[in-house]
PDB file of C-alpha atoms in Angstrom:
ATOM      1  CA  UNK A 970       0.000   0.000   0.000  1.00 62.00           C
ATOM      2  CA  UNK A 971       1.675   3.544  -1.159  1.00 82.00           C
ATOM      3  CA  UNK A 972       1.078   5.519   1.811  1.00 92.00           C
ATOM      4  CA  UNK A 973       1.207  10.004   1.204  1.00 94.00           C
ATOM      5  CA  UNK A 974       1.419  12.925   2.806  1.00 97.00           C
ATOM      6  CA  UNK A 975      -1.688  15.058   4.079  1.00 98.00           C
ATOM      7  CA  UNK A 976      -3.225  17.204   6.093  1.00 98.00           C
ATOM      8  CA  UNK A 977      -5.920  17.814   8.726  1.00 98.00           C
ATOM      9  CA  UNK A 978      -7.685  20.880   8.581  1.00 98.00           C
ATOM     10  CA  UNK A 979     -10.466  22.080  10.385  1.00 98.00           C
ATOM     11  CA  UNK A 980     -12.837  24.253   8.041  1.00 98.00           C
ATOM     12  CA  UNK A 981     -14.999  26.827  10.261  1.00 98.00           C
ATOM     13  CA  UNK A 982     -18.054  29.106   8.832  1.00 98.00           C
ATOM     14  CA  UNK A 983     -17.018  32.153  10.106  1.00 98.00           C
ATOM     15  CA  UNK A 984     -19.436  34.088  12.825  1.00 98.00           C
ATOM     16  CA  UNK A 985     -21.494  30.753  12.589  1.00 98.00           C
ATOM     17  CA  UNK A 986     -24.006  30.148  15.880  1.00 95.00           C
ATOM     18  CA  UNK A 987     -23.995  27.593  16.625  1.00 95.00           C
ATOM     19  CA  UNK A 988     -20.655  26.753  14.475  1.00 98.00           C
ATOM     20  CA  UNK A 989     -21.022  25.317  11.230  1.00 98.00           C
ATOM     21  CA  UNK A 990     -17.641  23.045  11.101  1.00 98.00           C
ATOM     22  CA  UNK A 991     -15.593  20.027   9.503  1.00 98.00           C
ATOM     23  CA  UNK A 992     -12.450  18.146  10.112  1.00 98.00           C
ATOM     24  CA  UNK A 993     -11.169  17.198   6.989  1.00 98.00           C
ATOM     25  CA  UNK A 994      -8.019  14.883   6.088  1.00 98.00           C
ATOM     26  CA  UNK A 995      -6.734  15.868   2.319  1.00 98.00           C
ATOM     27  CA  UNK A 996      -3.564  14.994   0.537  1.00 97.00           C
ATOM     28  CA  UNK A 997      -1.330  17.335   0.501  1.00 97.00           C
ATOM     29  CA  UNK A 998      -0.109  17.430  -3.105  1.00 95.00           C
ATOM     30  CA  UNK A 999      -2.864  19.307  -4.552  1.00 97.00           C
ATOM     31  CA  UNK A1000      -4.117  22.573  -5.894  1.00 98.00           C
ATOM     32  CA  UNK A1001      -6.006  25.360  -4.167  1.00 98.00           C
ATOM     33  CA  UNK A1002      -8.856  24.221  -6.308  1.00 98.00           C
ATOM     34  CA  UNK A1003      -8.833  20.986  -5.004  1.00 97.00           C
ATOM     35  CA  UNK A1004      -9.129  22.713  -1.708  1.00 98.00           C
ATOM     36  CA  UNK A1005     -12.064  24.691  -2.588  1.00 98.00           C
ATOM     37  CA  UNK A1006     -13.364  21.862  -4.200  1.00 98.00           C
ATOM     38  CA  UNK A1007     -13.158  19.732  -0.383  1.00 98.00           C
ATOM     39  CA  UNK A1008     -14.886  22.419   0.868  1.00 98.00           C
ATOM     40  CA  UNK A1009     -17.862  22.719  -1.432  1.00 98.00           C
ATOM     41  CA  UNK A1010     -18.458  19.007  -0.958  1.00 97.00           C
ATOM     42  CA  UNK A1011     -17.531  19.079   2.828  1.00 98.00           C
ATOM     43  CA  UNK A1012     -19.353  21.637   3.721  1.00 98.00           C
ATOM     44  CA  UNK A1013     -22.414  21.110   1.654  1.00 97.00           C
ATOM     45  CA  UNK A1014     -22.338  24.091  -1.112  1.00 98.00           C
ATOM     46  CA  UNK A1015     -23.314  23.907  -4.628  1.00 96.00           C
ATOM     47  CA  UNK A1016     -20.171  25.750  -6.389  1.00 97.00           C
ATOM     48  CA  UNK A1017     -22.557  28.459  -7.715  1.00 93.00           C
ATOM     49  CA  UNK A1018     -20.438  31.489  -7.215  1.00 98.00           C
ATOM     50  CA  UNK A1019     -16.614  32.979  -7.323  1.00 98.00           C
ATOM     51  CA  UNK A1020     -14.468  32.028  -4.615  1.00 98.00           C
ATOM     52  CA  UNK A1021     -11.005  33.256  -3.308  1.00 98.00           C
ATOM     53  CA  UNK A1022      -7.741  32.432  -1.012  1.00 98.00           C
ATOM     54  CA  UNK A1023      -6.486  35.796  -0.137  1.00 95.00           C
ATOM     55  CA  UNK A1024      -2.595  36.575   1.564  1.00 97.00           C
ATOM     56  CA  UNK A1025      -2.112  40.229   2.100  1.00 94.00           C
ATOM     57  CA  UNK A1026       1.363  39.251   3.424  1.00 94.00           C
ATOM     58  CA  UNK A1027       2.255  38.408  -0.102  1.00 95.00           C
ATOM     59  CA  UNK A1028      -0.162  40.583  -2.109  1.00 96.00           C
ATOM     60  CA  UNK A1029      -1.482  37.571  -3.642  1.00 98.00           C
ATOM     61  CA  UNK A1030      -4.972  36.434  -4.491  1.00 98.00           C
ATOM     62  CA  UNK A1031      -5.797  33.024  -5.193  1.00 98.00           C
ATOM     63  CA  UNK A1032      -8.631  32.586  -7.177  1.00 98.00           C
ATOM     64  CA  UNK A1033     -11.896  31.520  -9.926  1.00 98.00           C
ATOM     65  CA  UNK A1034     -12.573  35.457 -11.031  1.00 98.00           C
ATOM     66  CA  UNK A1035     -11.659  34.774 -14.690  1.00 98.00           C
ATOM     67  CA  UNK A1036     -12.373  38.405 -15.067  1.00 97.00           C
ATOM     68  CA  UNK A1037      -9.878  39.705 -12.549  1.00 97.00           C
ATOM     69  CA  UNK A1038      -6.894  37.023 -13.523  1.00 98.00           C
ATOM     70  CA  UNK A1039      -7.481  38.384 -17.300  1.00 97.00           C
ATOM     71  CA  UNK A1040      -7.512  41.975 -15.799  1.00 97.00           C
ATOM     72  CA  UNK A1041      -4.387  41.873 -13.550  1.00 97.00           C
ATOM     73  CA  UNK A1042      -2.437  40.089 -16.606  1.00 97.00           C
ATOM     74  CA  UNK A1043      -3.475  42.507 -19.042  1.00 97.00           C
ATOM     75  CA  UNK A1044      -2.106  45.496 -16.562  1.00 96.00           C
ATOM     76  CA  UNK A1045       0.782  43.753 -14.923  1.00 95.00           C
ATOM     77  CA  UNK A1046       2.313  43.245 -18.300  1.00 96.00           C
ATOM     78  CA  UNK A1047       1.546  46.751 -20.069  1.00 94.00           C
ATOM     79  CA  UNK A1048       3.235  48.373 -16.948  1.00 95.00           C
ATOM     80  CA  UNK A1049       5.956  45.628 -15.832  1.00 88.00           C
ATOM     81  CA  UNK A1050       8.463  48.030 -16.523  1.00 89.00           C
ATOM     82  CA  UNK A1051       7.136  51.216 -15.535  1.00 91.00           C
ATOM     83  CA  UNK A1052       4.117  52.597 -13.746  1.00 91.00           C
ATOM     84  CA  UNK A1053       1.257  54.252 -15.067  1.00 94.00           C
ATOM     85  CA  UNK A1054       1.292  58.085 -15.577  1.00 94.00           C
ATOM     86  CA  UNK A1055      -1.310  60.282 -13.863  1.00 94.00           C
ATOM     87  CA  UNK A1056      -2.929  60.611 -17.115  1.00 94.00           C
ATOM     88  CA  UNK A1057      -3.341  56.819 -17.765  1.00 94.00           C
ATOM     89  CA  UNK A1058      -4.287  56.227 -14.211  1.00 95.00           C
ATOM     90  CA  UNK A1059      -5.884  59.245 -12.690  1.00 96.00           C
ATOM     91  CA  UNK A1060      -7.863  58.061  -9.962  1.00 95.00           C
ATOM     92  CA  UNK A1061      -5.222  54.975  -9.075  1.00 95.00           C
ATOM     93  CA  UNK A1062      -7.433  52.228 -10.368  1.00 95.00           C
ATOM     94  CA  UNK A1063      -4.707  50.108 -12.112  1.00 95.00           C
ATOM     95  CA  UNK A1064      -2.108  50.816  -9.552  1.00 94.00           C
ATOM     96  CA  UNK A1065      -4.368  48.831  -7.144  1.00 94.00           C
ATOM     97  CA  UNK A1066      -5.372  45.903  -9.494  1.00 95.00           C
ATOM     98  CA  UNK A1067      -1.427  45.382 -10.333  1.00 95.00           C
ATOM     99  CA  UNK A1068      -0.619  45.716  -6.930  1.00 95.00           C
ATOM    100  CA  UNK A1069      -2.210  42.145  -5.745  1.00 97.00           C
ATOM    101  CA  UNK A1070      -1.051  39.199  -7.926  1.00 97.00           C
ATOM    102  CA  UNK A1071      -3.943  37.113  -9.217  1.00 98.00           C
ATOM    103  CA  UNK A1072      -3.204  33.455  -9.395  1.00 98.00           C
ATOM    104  CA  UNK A1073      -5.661  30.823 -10.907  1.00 98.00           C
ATOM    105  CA  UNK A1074      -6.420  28.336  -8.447  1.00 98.00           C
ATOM    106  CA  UNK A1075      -5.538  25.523 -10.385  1.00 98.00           C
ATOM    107  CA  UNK A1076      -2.026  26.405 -11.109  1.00 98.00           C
ATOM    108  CA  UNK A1077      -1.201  26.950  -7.489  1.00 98.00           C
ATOM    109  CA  UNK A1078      -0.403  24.482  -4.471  1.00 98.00           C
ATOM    110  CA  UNK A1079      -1.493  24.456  -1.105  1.00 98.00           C
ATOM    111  CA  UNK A1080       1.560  23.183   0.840  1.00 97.00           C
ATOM    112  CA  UNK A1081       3.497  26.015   0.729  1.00 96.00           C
ATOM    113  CA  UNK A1082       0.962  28.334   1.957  1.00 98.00           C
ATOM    114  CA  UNK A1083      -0.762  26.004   4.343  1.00 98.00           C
ATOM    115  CA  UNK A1084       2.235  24.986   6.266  1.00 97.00           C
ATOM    116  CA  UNK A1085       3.377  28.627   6.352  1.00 97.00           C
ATOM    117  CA  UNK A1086       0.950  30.641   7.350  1.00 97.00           C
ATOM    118  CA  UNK A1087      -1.182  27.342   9.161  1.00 98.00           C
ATOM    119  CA  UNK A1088      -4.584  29.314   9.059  1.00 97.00           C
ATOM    120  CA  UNK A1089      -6.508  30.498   5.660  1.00 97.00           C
ATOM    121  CA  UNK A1090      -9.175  32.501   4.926  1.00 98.00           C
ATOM    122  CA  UNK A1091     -11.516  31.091   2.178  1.00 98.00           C
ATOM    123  CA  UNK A1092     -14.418  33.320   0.790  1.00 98.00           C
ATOM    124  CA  UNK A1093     -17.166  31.486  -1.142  1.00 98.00           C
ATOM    125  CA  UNK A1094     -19.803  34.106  -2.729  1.00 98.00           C
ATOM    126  CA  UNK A1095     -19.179  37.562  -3.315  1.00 98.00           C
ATOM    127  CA  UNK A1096     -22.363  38.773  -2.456  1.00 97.00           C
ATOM    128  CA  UNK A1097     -23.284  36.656   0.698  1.00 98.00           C
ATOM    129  CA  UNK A1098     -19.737  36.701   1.393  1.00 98.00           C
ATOM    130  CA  UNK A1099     -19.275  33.386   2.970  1.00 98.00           C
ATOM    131  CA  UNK A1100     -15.931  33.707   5.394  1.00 98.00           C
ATOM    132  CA  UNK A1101     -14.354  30.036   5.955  1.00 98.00           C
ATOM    133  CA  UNK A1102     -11.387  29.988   8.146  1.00 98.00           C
ATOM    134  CA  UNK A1103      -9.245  26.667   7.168  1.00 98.00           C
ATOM    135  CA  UNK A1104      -6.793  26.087  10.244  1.00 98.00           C
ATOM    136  CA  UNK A1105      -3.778  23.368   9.665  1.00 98.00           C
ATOM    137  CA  UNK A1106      -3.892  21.129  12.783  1.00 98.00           C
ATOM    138  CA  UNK A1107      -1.369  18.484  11.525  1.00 98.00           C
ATOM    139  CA  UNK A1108       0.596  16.436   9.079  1.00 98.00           C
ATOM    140  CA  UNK A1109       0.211  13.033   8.625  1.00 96.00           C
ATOM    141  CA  UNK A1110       2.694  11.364   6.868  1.00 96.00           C
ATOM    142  CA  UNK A1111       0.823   7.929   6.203  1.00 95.00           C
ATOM    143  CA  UNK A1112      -1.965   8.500   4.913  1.00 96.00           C
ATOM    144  CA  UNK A1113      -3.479   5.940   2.478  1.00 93.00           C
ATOM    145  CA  UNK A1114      -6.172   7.223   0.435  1.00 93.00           C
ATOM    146  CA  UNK A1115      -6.141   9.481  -2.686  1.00 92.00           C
ATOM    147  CA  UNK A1116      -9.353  11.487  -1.747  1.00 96.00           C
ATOM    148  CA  UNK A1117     -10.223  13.937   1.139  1.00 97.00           C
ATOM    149  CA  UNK A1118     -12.313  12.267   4.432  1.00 98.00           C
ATOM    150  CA  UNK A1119     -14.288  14.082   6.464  1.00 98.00           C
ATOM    151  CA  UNK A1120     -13.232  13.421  10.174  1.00 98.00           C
ATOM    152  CA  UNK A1121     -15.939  14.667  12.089  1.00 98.00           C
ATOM    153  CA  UNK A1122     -18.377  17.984  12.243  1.00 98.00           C
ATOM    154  CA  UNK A1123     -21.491  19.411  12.621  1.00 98.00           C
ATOM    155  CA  UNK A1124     -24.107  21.998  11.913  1.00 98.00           C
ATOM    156  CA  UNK A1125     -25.847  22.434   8.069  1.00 98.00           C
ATOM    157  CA  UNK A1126     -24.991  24.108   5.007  1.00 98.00           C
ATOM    158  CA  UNK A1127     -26.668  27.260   4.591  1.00 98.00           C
ATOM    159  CA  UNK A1128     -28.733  27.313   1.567  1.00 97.00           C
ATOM    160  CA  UNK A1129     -27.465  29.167  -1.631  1.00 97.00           C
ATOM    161  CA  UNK A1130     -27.984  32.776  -2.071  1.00 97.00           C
ATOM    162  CA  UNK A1131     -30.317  33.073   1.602  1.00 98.00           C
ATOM    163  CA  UNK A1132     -28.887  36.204   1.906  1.00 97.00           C
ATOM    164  CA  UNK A1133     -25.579  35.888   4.292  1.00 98.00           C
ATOM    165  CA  UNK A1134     -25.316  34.991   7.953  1.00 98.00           C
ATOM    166  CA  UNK A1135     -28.458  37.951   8.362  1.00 97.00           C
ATOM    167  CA  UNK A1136     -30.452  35.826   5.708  1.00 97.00           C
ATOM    168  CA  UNK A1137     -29.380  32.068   7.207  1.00 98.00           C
ATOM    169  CA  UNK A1138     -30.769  33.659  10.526  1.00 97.00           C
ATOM    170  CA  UNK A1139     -34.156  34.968   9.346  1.00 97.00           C
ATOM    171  CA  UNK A1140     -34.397  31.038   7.090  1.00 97.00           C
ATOM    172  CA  UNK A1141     -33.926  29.404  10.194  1.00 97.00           C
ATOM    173  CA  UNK A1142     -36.528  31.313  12.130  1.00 97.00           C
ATOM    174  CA  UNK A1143     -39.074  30.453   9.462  1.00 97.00           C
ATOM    175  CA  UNK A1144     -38.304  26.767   8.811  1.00 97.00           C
ATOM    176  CA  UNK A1145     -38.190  25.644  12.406  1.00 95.00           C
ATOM    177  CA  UNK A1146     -41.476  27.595  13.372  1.00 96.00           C
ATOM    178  CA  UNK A1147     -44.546  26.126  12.040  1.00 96.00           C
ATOM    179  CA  UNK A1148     -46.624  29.052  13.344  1.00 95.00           C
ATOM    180  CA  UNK A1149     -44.491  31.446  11.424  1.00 96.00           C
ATOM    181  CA  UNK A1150     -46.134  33.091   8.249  1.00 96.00           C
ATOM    182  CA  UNK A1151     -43.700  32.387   5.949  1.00 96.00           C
ATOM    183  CA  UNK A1152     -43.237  28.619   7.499  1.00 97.00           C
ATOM    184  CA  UNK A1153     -44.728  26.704   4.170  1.00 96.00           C
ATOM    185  CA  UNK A1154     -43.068  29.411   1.380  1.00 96.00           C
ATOM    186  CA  UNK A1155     -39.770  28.429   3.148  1.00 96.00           C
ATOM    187  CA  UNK A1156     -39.959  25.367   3.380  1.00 96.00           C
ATOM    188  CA  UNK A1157     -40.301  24.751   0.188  1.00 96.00           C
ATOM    189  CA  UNK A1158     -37.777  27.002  -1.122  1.00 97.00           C
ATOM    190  CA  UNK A1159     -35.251  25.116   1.627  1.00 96.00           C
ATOM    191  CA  UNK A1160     -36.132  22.131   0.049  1.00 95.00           C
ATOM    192  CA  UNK A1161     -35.800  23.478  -3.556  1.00 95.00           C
ATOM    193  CA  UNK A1162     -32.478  23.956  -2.262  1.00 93.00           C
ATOM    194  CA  UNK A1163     -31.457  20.793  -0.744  1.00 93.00           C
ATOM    195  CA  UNK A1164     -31.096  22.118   2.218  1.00 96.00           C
ATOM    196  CA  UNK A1165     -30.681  19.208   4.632  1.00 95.00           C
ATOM    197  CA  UNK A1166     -28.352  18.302   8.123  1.00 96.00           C
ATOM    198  CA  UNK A1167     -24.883  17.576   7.673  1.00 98.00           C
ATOM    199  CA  UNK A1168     -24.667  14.120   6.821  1.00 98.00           C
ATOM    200  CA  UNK A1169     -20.919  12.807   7.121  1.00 98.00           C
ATOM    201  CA  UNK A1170     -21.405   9.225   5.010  1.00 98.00           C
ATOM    202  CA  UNK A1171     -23.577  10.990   2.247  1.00 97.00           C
ATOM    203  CA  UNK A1172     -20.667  13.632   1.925  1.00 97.00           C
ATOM    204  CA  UNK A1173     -17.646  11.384   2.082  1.00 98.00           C
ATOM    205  CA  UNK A1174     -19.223   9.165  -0.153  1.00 97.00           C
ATOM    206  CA  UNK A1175     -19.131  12.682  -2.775  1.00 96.00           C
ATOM    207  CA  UNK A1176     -15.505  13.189  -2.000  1.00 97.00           C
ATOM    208  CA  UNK A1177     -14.442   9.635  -2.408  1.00 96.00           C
ATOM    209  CA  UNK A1178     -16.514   9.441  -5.818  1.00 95.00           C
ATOM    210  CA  UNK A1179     -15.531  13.139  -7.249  1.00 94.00           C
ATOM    211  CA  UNK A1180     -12.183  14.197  -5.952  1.00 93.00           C
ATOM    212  CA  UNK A1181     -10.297  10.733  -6.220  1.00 83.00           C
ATOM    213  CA  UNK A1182      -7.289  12.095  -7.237  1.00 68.00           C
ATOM    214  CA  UNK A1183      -4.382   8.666  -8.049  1.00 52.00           C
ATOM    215  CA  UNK A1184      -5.053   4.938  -7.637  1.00 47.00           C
ATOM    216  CA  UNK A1185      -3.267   4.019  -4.136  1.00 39.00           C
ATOM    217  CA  UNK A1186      -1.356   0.773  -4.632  1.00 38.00           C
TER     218      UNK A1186
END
């Protein structure tokens, strides 16, 4: 049996109540969209939306934003050698966009940042801004399988597009109060969603069947 390197990392909905969490073993020789992709399935999004991995110690964002990637390349190579004049640039728009790096998530690693820095912030959803904090709490060095496992954790996924923490808050109110006037319309938008509790064999079964990543010998 090959055995690998991986990690476990605990994956925490930020400002959550009661916390919305998973512990999560993944290899460790794999991209930041891997990552995001152990967290969609972990967690129980639907990969609607942009995402990002952001490290203002490095000026580097780690992202899906097609639009900003094509953006930052286009500026970072017109001014590479010099910076723009007042007249190209009059408000400081392009100096900020070239000032960040924007990396594709796929062409980018995790171990370099994970073991460095041992707690990431992940941001699913630009408009309802979903803050995951992804903390490093240790190697393993034998680990046998070439597909994430979720360890342990608790509390369900938050519908898509509710509306943020504010929206989750005022979902929940409705769906667990019968007597509440918008009870039925919710429930049946919650289960339009799939909204459901966090069921840890229905989700590792996803992993194992969608992020296998090499045949373990």
């Amino acid at each position: 049996m090959k055995l690998m390197k991986a990690y476990q990392i605990k994956i925490e909905l930020i400002d959550s109540e009661p916390l919305i969490w998973r512990r999560v073993v993944i290899p460790a020789d794999v991209t930041f969209r891997r990552l995001h992709d152990t967290i969609q399935f972990s967690m129980g999004w639907r990969d609607y939306h942009l995402y990002e991995f952001e490290f203002p110690q490095e000026k580097l964002r780690i992202t899906n934003d097609e639009e900003s990637y094509e953006e930052f390349k286009f500026y970072f190579a017109k001014y590479k050698n010099k910076k723009p004049t007042k007249k190209e640039d009059p408000y400081g728009i392009i100096a900020r966009i070239i000032e960040t790096n924007v990396r594709q998530s796929q062409t980018v690693k995790i171990d370099k940042y994970l073991e460095k820095y041992k707690t990431l912030e992940y941001i699913y959803d630009f408009g309802d801004y979903w803050r995951h904090k992804i903390e490093l709490e240790k190697t393993k060095e034998d680990y046998e399988f070439g597909y994430p496992i979720i360890l342990e954790g608790e509390g369900a996924c938050p519908p898509e597009d509710v509306g943020g923490l504010g929206g989750y808050k005022e979902f929940l109110e409705a769906w667990n109060d019968p007597k509440h006037p918008e009870h039925e319309s919710m429930r049946q938008w919650g289960e339009s969603q799939y909204y459901s509790e966090f069921d840890i064999d229905f989700r590792n079964d996803l992993l194992k069947t969608c992020l296998k990543i090499k045949k373990v010998k």
